[in-house]
mmCIF file of C-alpha atoms in Angstrom:
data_model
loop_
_atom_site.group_PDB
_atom_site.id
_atom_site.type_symbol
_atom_site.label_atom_id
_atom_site.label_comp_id
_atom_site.label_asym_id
_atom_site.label_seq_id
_atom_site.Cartn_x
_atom_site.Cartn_y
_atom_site.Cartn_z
ATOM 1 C CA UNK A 1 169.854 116.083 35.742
ATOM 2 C CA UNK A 2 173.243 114.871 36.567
ATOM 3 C CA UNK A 3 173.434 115.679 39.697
ATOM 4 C CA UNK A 4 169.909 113.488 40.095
ATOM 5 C CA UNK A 5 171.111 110.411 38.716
ATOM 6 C CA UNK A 6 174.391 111.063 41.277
ATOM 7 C CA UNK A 7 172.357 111.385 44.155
ATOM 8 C CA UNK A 8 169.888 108.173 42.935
ATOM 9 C CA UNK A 9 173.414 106.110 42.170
ATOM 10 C CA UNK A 10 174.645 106.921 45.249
ATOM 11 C CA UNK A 11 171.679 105.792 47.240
ATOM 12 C CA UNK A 12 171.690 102.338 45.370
ATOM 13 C CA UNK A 13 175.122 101.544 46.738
ATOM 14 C CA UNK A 14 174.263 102.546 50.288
ATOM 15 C CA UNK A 15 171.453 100.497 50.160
ATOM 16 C CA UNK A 16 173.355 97.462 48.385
ATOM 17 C CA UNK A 17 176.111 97.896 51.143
ATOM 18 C CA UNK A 18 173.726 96.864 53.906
ATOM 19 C CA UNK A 19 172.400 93.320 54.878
ATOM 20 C CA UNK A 20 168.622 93.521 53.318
ATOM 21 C CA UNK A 21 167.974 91.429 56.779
ATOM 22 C CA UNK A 22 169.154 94.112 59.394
ATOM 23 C CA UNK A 23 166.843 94.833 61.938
ATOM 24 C CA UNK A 24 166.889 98.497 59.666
ATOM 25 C CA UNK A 25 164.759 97.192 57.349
ATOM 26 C CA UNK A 26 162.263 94.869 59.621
ATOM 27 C CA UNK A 27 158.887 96.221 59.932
ATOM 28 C CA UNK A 28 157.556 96.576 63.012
ATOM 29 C CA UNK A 29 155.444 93.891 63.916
ATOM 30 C CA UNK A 30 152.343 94.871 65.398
ATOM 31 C CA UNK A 31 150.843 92.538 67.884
ATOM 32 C CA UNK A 32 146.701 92.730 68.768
ATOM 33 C CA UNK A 33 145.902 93.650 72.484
ATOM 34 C CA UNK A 34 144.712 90.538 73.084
ATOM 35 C CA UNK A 35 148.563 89.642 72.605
ATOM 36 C CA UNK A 36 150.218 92.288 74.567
ATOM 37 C CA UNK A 37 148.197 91.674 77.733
ATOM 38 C CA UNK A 38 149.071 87.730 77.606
ATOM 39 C CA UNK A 39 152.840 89.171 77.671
ATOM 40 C CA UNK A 40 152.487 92.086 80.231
ATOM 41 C CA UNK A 41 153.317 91.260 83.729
ATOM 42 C CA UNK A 42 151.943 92.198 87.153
ATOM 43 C CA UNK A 43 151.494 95.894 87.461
ATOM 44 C CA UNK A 44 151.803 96.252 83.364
ATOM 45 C CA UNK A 45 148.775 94.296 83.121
ATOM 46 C CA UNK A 46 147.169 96.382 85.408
ATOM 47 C CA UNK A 47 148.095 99.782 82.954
ATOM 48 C CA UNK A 48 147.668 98.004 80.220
ATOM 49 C CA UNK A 49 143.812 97.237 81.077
ATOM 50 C CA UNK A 50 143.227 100.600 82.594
ATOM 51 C CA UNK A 51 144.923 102.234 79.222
ATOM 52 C CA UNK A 52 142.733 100.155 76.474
ATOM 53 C CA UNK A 53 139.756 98.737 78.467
ATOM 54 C CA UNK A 54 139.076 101.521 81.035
ATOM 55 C CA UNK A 55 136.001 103.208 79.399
ATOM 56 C CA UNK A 56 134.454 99.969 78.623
ATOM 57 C CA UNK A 57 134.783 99.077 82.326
ATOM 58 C CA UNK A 58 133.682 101.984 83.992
ATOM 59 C CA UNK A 59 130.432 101.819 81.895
ATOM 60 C CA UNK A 60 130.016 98.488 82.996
ATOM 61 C CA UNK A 61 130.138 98.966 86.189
ATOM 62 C CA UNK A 62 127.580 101.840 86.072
ATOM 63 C CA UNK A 63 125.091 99.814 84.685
ATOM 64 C CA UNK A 64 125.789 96.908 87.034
ATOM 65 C CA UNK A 65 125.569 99.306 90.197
ATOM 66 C CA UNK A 66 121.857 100.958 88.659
ATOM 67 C CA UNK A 67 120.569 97.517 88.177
ATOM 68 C CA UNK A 68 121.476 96.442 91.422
ATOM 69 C CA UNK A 69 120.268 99.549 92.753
ATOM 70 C CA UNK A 70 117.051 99.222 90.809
ATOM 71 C CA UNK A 71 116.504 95.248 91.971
ATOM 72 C CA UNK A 72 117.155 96.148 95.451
ATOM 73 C CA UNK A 73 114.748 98.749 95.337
ATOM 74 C CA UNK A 74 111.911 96.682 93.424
ATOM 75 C CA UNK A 75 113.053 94.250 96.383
ATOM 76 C CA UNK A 76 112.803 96.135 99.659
ATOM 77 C CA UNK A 77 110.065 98.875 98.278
ATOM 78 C CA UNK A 78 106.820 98.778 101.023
ATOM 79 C CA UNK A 79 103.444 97.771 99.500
ATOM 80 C CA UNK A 80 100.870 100.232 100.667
ATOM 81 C CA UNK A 81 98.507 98.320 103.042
ATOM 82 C CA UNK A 82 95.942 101.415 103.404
ATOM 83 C CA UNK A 83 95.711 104.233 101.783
ATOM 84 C CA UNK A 84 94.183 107.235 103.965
ATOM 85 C CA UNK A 85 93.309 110.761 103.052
ATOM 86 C CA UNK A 86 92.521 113.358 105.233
ATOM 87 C CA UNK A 87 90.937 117.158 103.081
ATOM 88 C CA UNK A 88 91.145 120.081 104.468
ATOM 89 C CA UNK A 89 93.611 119.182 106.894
ATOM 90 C CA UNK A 90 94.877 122.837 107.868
ATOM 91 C CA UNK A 91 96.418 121.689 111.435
ATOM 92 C CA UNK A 92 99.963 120.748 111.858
ATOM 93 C CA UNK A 93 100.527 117.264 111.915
ATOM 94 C CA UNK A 94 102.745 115.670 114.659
ATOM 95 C CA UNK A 95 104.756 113.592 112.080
ATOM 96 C CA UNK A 96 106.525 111.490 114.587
ATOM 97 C CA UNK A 97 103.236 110.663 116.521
ATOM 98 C CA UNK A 98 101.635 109.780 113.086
ATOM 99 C CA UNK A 99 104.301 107.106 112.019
ATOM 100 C CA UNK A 100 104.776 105.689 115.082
ATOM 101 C CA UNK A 101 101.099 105.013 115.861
ATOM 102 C CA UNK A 102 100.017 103.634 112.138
ATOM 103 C CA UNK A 103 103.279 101.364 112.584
ATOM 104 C CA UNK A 104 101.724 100.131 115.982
ATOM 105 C CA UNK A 105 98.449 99.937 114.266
ATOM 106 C CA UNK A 106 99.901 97.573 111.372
ATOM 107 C CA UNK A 107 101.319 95.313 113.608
ATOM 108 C CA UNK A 108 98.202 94.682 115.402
ATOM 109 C CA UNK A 109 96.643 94.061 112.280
ATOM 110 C CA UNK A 110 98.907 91.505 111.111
ATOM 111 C CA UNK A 111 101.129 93.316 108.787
ATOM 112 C CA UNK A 112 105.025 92.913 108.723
ATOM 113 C CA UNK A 113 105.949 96.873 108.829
ATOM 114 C CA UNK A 114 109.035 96.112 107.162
ATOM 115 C CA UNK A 115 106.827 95.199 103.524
ATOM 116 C CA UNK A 116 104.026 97.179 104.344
ATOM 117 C CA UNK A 117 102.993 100.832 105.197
ATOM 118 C CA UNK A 118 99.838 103.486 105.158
ATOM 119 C CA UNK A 119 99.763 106.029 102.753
ATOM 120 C CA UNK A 120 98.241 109.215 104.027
ATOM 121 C CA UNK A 121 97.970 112.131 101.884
ATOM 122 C CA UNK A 122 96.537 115.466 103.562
ATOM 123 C CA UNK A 123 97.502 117.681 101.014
ATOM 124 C CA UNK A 124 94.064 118.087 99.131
ATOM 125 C CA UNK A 125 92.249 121.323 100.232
ATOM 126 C CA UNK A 126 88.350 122.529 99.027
ATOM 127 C CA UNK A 127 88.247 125.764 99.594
ATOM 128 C CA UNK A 128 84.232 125.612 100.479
ATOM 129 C CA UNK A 129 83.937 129.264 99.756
ATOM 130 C CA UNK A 130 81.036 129.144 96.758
ATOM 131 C CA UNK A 131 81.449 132.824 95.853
ATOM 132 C CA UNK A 132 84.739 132.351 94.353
ATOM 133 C CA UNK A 133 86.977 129.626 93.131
ATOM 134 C CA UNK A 134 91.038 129.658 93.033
ATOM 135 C CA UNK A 135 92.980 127.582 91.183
ATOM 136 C CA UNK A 136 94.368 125.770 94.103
ATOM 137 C CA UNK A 137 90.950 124.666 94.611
ATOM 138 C CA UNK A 138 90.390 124.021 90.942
ATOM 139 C CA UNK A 139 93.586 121.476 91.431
ATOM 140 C CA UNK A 140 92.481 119.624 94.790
ATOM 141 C CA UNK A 141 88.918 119.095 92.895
ATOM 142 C CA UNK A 142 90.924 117.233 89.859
ATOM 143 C CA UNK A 143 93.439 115.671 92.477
ATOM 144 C CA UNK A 144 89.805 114.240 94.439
ATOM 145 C CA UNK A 145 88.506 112.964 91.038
ATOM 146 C CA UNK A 146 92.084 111.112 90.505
ATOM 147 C CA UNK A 147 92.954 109.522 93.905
ATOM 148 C CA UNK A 148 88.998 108.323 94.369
ATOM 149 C CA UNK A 149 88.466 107.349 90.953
ATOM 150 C CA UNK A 150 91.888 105.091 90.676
ATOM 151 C CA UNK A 151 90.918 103.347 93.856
ATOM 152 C CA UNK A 152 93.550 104.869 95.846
ATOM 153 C CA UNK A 153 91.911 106.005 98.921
ATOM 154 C CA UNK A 154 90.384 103.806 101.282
ATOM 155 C CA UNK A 155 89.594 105.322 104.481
ATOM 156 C CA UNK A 156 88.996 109.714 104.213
ATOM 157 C CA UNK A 157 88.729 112.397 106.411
ATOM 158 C CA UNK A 158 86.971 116.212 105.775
ATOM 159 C CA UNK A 159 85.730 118.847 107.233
ATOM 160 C CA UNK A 160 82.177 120.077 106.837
ATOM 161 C CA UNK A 161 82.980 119.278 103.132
ATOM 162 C CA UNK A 162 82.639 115.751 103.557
ATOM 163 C CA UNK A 163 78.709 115.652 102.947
ATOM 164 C CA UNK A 164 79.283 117.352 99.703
ATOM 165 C CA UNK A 165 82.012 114.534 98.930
ATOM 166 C CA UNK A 166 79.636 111.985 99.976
ATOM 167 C CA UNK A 167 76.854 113.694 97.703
ATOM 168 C CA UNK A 168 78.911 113.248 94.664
ATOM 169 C CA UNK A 169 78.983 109.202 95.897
ATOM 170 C CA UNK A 170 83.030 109.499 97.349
ATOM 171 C CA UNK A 171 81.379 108.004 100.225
ATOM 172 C CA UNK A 172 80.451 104.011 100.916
ATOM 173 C CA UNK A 173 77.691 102.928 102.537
ATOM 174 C CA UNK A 174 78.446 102.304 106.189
ATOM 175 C CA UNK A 175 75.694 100.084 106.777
ATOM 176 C CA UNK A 176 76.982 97.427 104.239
ATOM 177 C CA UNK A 177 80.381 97.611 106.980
ATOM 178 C CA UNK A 178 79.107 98.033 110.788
ATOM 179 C CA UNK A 179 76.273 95.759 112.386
ATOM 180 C CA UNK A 180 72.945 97.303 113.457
ATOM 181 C CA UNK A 181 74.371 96.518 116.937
ATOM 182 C CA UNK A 182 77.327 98.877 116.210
ATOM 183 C CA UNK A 183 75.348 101.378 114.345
ATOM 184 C CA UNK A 184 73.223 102.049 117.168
ATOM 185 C CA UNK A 185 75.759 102.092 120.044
ATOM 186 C CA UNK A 186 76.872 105.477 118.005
ATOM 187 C CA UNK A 187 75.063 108.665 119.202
ATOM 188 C CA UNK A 188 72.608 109.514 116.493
ATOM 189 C CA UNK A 189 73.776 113.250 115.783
ATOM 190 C CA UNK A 190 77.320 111.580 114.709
ATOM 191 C CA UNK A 191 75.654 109.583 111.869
ATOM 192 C CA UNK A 192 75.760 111.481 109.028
ATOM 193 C CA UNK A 193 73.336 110.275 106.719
ATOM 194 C CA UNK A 194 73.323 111.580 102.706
ATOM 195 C CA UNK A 195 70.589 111.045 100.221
ATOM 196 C CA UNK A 196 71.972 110.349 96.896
ATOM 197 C CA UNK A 197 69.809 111.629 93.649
ATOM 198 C CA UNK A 198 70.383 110.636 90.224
ATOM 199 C CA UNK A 199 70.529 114.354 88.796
ATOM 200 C CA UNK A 200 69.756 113.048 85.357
ATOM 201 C CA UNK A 201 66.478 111.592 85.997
ATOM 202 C CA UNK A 202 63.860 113.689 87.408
ATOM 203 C CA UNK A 203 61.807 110.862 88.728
ATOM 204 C CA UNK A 204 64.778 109.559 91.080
ATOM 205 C CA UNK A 205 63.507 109.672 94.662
ATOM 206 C CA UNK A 206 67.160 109.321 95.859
ATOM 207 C CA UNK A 207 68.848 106.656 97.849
ATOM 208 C CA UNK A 208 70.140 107.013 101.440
ATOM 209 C CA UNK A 209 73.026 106.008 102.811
ATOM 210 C CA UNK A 210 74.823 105.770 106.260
ATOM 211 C CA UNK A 211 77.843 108.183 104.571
ATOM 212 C CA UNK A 212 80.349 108.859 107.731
ATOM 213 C CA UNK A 213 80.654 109.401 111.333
ATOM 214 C CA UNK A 214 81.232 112.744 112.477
ATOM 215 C CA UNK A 215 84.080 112.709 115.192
ATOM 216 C CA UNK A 216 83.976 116.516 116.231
ATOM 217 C CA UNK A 217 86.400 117.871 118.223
ATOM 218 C CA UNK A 218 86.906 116.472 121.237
ATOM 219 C CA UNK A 219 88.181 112.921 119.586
ATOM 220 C CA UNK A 220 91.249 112.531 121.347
ATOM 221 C CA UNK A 221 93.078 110.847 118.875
ATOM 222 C CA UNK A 222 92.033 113.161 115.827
ATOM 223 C CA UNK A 223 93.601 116.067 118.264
ATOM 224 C CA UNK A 224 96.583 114.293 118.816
ATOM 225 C CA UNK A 225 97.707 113.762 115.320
ATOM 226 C CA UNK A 226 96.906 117.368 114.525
ATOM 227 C CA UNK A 227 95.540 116.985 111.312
ATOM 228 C CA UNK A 228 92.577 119.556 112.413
ATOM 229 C CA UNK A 229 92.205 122.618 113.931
ATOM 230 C CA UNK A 230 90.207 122.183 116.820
ATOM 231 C CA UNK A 231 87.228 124.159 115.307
ATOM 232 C CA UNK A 232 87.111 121.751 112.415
ATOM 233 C CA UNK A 233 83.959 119.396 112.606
ATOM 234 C CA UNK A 234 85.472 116.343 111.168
ATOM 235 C CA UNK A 235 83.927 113.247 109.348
ATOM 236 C CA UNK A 236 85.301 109.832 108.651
ATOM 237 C CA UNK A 237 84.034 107.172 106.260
ATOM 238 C CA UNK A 238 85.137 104.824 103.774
ATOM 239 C CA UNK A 239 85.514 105.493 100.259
ATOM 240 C CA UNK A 240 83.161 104.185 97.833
ATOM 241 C CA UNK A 241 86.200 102.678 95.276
ATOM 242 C CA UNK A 242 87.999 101.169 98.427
ATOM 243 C CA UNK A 243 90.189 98.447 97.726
ATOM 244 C CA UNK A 244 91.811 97.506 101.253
ATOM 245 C CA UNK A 245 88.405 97.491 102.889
ATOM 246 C CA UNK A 246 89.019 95.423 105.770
ATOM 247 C CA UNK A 247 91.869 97.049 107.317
ATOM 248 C CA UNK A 248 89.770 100.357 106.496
ATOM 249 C CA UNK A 249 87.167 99.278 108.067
ATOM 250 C CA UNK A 250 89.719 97.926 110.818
ATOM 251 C CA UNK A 251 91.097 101.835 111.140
ATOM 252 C CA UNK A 252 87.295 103.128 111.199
ATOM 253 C CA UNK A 253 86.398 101.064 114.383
ATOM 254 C CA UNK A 254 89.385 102.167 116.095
ATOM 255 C CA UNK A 255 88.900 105.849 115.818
ATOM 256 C CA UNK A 256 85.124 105.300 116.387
ATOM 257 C CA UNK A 257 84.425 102.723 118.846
#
């Protein structure tokens, strides 16, 4: 217990022996960042703002770079001018010939092919096979039901499906879209004509419509594109939910006439 009070005694003087103002005894003074970056200098500021701001920064500029990227894109997206389908397309497409002759066909239509562009999609197939059904087929039947019913087809090709298309009313009347002058500078056996009957009432007598124009397979510029094999026999029309139906009527006189 002595020895204690010794040790405590002796501390006391030590401490009483020093100037209670020596830089010893200051506390550190701890200045805010805000502070230290006003003081830093050239290349310290530099570290300094890397060191404490660095996350906070990079973040930043990630989210500045996607919004730019998103508002560019918004910005310089094309607006589909036509949307075109082509089922039961089992030929192989010349791409190049494709894009370079719906560009050509834009542009002598009006449209600036820098904002505007045709959609094609000839990806649907119907297998037409009625003894069995695969699930492919059970998936190009829902895909039809989507793309017609949300409006986004406007002009369609098909094979010898496309009277059973035009049956379930895919198909627009022709004759509300060609003169009779036009209609009957086409060779009869390419009209294809479809009766449509209201299934629900038995006392329905049907109404007939001008459904498509059968191109067979000596159309030069159905062979070109490749879409079809050359044994396909190919009709064209204009869907009945449509919504660019000028330049799809535009596209059906060029392939037809």
């Amino acid at each position: 217990m002595e020895e204690l009070h010794n040790h405590t005694s002796n501390a006391e003087k030590f401490n009483s022996a020093l100037d209670k103002d020596a830089s010893i005894y200051q506390q550190r003074e701890e200045k805010s960042a805000k502070e230290r970056l006003a003081e830093a200098h050239g290349w310290e500021k530099v570290e300094f703002i890397g060191e404490y701001y660095g996350i906070t920064i990079l973040i930043v500029v990630i989210i500045a770079v996607v919004a730019i990227q998103f508002a560019y894109g918004r910005l310089t997206a094309s607006k589909i001018a036509l949307n075109v389908v082509a089922v039961n397309a089992a030929g192989e497409a010349d791409e190049d010939y494709e894009a370079s002759w719906f560009e050509d066909f834009l542009e002598e239509n009006d449209y600036n092919t820098s904002k505007y562009e045709v959609n094609i999609n000839r990806t649907l197939y119907i297998d037409t096979d009625e003894s069995y059904t695969t699930s492919s087929t059970v998936y190009s039947t829902e895909s039809l039901v989507t793309v017609f019913g949300s409006g986004s087809v406007d002009l369609f090709f098909a094979d010898d499906y496309f009277e059973t298309m035009a049956s379930l009313q895919y198909a627009g009347n022709l004759e509300e879209y060609l003169t009779e002058e036009e209609i009957a500078s086409i060779d009869e056996d390419r009209l294809l004509y479809v009766t449509i009957v209201d299934e629900d009432d038995p006392s329905d007598e049907g109404v007939t419509i001008l459904a498509g124009i059968r191109l067979y397979n000596d159309n030069e510029w159905l062979n070109t594109l490749g879409w079809y094999t050359e044994d396909a026999d190919v009709t064209v029309g204009i869907s009945s939910t449509a919504e660019n139906k000028d330049l799809a009527l535009a596209l059906l006189k060029e392939i037809v006439f």
